[in-house]
XYZ file of N, CA and C in Angstrom:
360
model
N -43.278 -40.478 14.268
C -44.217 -41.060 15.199
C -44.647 -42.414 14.672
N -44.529 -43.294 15.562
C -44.807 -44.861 15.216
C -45.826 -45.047 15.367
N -47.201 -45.480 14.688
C -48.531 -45.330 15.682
C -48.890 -47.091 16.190
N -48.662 -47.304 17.290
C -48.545 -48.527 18.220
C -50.140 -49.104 17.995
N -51.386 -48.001 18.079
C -52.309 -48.604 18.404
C -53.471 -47.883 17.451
N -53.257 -48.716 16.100
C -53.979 -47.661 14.835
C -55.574 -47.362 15.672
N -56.294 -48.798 16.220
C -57.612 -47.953 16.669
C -57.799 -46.682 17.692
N -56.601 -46.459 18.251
C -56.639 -45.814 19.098
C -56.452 -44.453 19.008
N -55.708 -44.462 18.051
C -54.873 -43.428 16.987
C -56.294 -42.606 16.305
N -57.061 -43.659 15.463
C -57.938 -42.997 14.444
C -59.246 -42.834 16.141
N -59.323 -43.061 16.669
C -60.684 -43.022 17.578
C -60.469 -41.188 18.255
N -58.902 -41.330 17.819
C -58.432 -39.520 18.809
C -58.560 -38.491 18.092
N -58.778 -38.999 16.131
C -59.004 -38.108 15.377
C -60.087 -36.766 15.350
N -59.759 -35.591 15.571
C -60.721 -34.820 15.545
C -61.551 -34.362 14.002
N -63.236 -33.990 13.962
C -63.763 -34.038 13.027
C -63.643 -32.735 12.882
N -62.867 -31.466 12.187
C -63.358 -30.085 12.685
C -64.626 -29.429 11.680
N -65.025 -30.306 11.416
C -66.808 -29.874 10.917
C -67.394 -28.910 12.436
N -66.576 -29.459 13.197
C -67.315 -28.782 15.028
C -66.873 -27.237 14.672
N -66.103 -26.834 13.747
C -66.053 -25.380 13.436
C -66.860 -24.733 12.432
N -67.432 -25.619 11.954
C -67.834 -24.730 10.843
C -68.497 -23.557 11.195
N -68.623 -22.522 10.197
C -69.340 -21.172 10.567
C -68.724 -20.585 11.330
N -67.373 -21.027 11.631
C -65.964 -20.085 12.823
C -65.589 -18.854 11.376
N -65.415 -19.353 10.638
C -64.790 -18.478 9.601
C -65.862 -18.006 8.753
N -67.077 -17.274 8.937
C -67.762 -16.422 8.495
C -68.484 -17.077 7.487
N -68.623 -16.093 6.638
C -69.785 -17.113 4.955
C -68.672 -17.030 4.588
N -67.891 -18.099 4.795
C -66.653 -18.729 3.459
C -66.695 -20.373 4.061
N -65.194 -20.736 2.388
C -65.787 -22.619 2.519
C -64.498 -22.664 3.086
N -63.642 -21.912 4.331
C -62.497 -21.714 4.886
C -63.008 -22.993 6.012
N -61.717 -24.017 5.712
C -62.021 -25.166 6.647
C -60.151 -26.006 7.133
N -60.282 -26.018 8.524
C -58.889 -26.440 8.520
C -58.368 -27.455 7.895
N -57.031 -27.808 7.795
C -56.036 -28.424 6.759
C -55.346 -29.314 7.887
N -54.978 -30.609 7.820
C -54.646 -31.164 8.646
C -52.592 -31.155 8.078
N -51.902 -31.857 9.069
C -50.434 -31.428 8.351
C -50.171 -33.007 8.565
N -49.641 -34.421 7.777
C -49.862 -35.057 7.946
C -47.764 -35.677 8.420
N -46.995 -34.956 8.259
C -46.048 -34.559 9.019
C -45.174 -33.143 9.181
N -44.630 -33.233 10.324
C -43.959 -31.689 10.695
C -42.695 -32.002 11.295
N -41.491 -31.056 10.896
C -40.511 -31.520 11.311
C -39.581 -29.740 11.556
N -39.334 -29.861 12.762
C -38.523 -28.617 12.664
C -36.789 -28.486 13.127
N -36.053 -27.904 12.731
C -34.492 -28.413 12.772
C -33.960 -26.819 12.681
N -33.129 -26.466 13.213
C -32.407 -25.245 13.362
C -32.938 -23.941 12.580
N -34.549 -23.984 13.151
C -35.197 -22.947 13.006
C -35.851 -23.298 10.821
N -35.196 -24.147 10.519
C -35.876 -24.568 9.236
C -36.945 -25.647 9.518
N -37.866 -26.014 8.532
C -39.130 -26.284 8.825
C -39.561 -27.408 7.743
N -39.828 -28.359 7.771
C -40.343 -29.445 6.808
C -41.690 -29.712 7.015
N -42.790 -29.728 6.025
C -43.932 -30.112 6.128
C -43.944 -31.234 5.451
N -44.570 -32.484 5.554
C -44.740 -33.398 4.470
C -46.316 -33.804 4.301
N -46.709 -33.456 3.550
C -48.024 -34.235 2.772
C -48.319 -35.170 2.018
N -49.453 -35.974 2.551
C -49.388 -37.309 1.444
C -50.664 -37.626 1.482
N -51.029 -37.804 0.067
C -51.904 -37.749 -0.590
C -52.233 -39.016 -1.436
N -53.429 -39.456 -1.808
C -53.106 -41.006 -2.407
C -53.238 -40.550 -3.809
N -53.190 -41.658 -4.618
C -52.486 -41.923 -5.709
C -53.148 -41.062 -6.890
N -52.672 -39.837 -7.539
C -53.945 -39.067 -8.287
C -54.636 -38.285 -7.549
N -54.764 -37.878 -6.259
C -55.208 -37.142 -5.922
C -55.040 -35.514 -5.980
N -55.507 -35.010 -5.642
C -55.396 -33.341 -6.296
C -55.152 -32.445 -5.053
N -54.214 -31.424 -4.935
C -54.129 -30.751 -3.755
C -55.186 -29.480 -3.660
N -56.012 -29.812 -2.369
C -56.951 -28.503 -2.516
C -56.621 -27.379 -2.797
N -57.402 -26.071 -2.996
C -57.099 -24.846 -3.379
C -56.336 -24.378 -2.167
N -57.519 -24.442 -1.325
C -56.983 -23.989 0.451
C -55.779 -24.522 0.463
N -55.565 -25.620 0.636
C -53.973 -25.566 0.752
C -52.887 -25.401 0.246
N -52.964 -24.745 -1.134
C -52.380 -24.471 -2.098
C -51.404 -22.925 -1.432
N -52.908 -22.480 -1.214
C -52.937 -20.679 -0.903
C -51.618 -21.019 0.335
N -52.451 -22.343 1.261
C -51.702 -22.228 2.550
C -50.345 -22.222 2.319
N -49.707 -23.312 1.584
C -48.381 -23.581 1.022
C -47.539 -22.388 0.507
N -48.144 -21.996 -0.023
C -47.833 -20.897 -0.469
C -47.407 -20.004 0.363
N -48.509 -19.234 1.512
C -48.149 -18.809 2.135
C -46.732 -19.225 2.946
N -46.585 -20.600 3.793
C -46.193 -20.973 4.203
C -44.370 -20.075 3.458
N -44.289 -20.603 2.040
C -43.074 -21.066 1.218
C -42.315 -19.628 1.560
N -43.452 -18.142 1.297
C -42.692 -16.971 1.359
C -42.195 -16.656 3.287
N -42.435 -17.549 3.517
C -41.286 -17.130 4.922
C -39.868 -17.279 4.993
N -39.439 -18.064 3.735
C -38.358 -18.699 3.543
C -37.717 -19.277 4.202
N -38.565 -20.200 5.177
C -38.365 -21.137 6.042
C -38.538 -22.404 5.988
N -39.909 -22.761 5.602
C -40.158 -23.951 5.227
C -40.037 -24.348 3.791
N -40.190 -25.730 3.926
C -39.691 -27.098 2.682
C -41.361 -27.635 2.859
N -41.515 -27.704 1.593
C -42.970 -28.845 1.683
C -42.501 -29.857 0.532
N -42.948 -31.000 1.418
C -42.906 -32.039 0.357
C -44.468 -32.745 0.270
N -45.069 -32.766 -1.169
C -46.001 -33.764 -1.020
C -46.182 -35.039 -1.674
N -46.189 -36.084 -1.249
C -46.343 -37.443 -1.353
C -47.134 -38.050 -2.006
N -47.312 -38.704 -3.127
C -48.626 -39.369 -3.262
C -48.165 -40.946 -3.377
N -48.537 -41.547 -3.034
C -49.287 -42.990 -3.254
C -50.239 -43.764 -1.964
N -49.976 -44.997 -2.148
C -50.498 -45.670 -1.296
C -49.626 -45.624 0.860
N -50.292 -46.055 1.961
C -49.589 -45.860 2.710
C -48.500 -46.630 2.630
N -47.324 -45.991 2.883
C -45.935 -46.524 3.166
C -45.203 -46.662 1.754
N -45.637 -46.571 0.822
C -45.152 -46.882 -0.440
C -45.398 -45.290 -1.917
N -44.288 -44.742 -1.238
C -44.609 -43.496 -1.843
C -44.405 -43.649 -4.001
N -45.512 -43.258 -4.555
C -44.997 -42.848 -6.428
C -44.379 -41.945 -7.029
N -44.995 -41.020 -5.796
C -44.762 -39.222 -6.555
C -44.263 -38.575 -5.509
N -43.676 -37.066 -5.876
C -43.503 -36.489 -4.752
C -43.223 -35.042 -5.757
N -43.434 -33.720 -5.073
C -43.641 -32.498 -5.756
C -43.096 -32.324 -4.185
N -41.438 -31.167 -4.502
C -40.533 -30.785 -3.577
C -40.765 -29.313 -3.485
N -41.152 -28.233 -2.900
C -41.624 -27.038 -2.722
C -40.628 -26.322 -1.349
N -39.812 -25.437 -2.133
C -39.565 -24.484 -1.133
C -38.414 -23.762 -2.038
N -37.219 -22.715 -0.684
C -36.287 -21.694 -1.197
C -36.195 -21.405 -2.600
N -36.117 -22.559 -3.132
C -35.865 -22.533 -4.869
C -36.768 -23.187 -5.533
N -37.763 -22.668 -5.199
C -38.955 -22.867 -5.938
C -39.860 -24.258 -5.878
N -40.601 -24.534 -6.974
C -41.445 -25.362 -6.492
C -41.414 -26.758 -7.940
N -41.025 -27.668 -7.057
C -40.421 -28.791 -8.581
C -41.406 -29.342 -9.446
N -41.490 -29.689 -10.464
C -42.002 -30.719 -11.130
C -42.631 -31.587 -10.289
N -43.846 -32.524 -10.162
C -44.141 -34.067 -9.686
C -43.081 -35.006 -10.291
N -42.473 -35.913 -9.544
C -41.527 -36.666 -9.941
C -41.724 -38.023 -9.624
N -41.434 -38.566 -10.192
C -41.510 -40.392 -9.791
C -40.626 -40.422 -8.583
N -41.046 -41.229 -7.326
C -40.556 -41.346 -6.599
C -41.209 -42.769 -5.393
N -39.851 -43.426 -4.849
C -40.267 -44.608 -4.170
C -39.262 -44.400 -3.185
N -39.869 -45.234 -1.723
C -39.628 -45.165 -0.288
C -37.833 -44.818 -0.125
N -36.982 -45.526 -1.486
C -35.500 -45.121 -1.139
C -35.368 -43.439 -1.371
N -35.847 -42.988 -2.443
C -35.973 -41.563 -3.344
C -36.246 -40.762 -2.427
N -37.776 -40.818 -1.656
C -38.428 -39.858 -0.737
C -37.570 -40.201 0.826
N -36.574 -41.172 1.000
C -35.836 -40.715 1.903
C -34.931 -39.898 1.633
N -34.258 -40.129 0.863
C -32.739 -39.190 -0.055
C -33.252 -37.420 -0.117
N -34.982 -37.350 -0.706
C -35.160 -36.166 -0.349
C -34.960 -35.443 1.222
N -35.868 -36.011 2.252
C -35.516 -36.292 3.202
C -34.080 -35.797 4.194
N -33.245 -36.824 3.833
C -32.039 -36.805 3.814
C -31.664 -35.422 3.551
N -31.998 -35.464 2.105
C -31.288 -34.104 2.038
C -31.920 -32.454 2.486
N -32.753 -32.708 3.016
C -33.582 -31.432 3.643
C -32.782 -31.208 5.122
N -32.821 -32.708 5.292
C -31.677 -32.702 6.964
C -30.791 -31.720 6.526
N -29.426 -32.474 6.091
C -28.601 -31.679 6.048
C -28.331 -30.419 5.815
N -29.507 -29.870 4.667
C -29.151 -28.221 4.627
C -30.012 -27.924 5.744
N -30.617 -28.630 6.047
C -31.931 -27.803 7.526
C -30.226 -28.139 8.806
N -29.480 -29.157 9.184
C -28.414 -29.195 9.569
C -27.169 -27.989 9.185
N -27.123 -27.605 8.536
C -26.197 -26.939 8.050
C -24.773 -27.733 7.803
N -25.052 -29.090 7.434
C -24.025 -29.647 6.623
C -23.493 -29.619 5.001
């Protein structure tokens, strides 16, 4: 998704603080997915996170959950926008190291999620 019209884009953002107290006395609060990609029933999540930042617990659990369907791939991202440092590759075979990684690297991952999500 290209976003044509950033004010327009962030003005559509929802706050879901409008839920709180949906999920009982807990600090259970939704997780936004900051891309999704689905291909012959396999599943790519990508997260990105800035530079040093720490992945919440909640979404840890979520990932997790997510990983034992043996469907989805998570990748999460860290640096600045458009200019990825890091990236931690999560799925079928486990869950990688943080690795140095820049915009050619995190396509090649990419890339290569296609093709086995392709069945090439």
């Amino acid at each position: 998704m290209t976003i044509h019209d950033p004010e327009k884009y962030c003005a559509g953002l929802w706050d879901w603080a409008i839920l709180d107290g949906c999920f009982g006395n807990t600090r259970i609060r939704p997780t936004d997915i900051d891309g999704f990609v689905e291909r012959n029933g396999r599943l790519l999540v990508i997260e990105t996170k800035s530079p040093r930042a720490q992945i919440p617990h909640g979404q840890w659990i979520t990932f997790n959950e997510l990983l034992k369907t043996g469907v989805f791939t998570i990748m999460v991202v860290w640096g600045n926008t458009n200019k990825p440092q890091a990236i931690q590759v999560m799925g079928r075979n486990g869950i990688n190291d943080i690795a140095q990684c820049d915009l050619k690297r995190l396509r090649e991952w990419v890339s290569r999620w296609y093709m086995y999500a392709d069945g090439i």
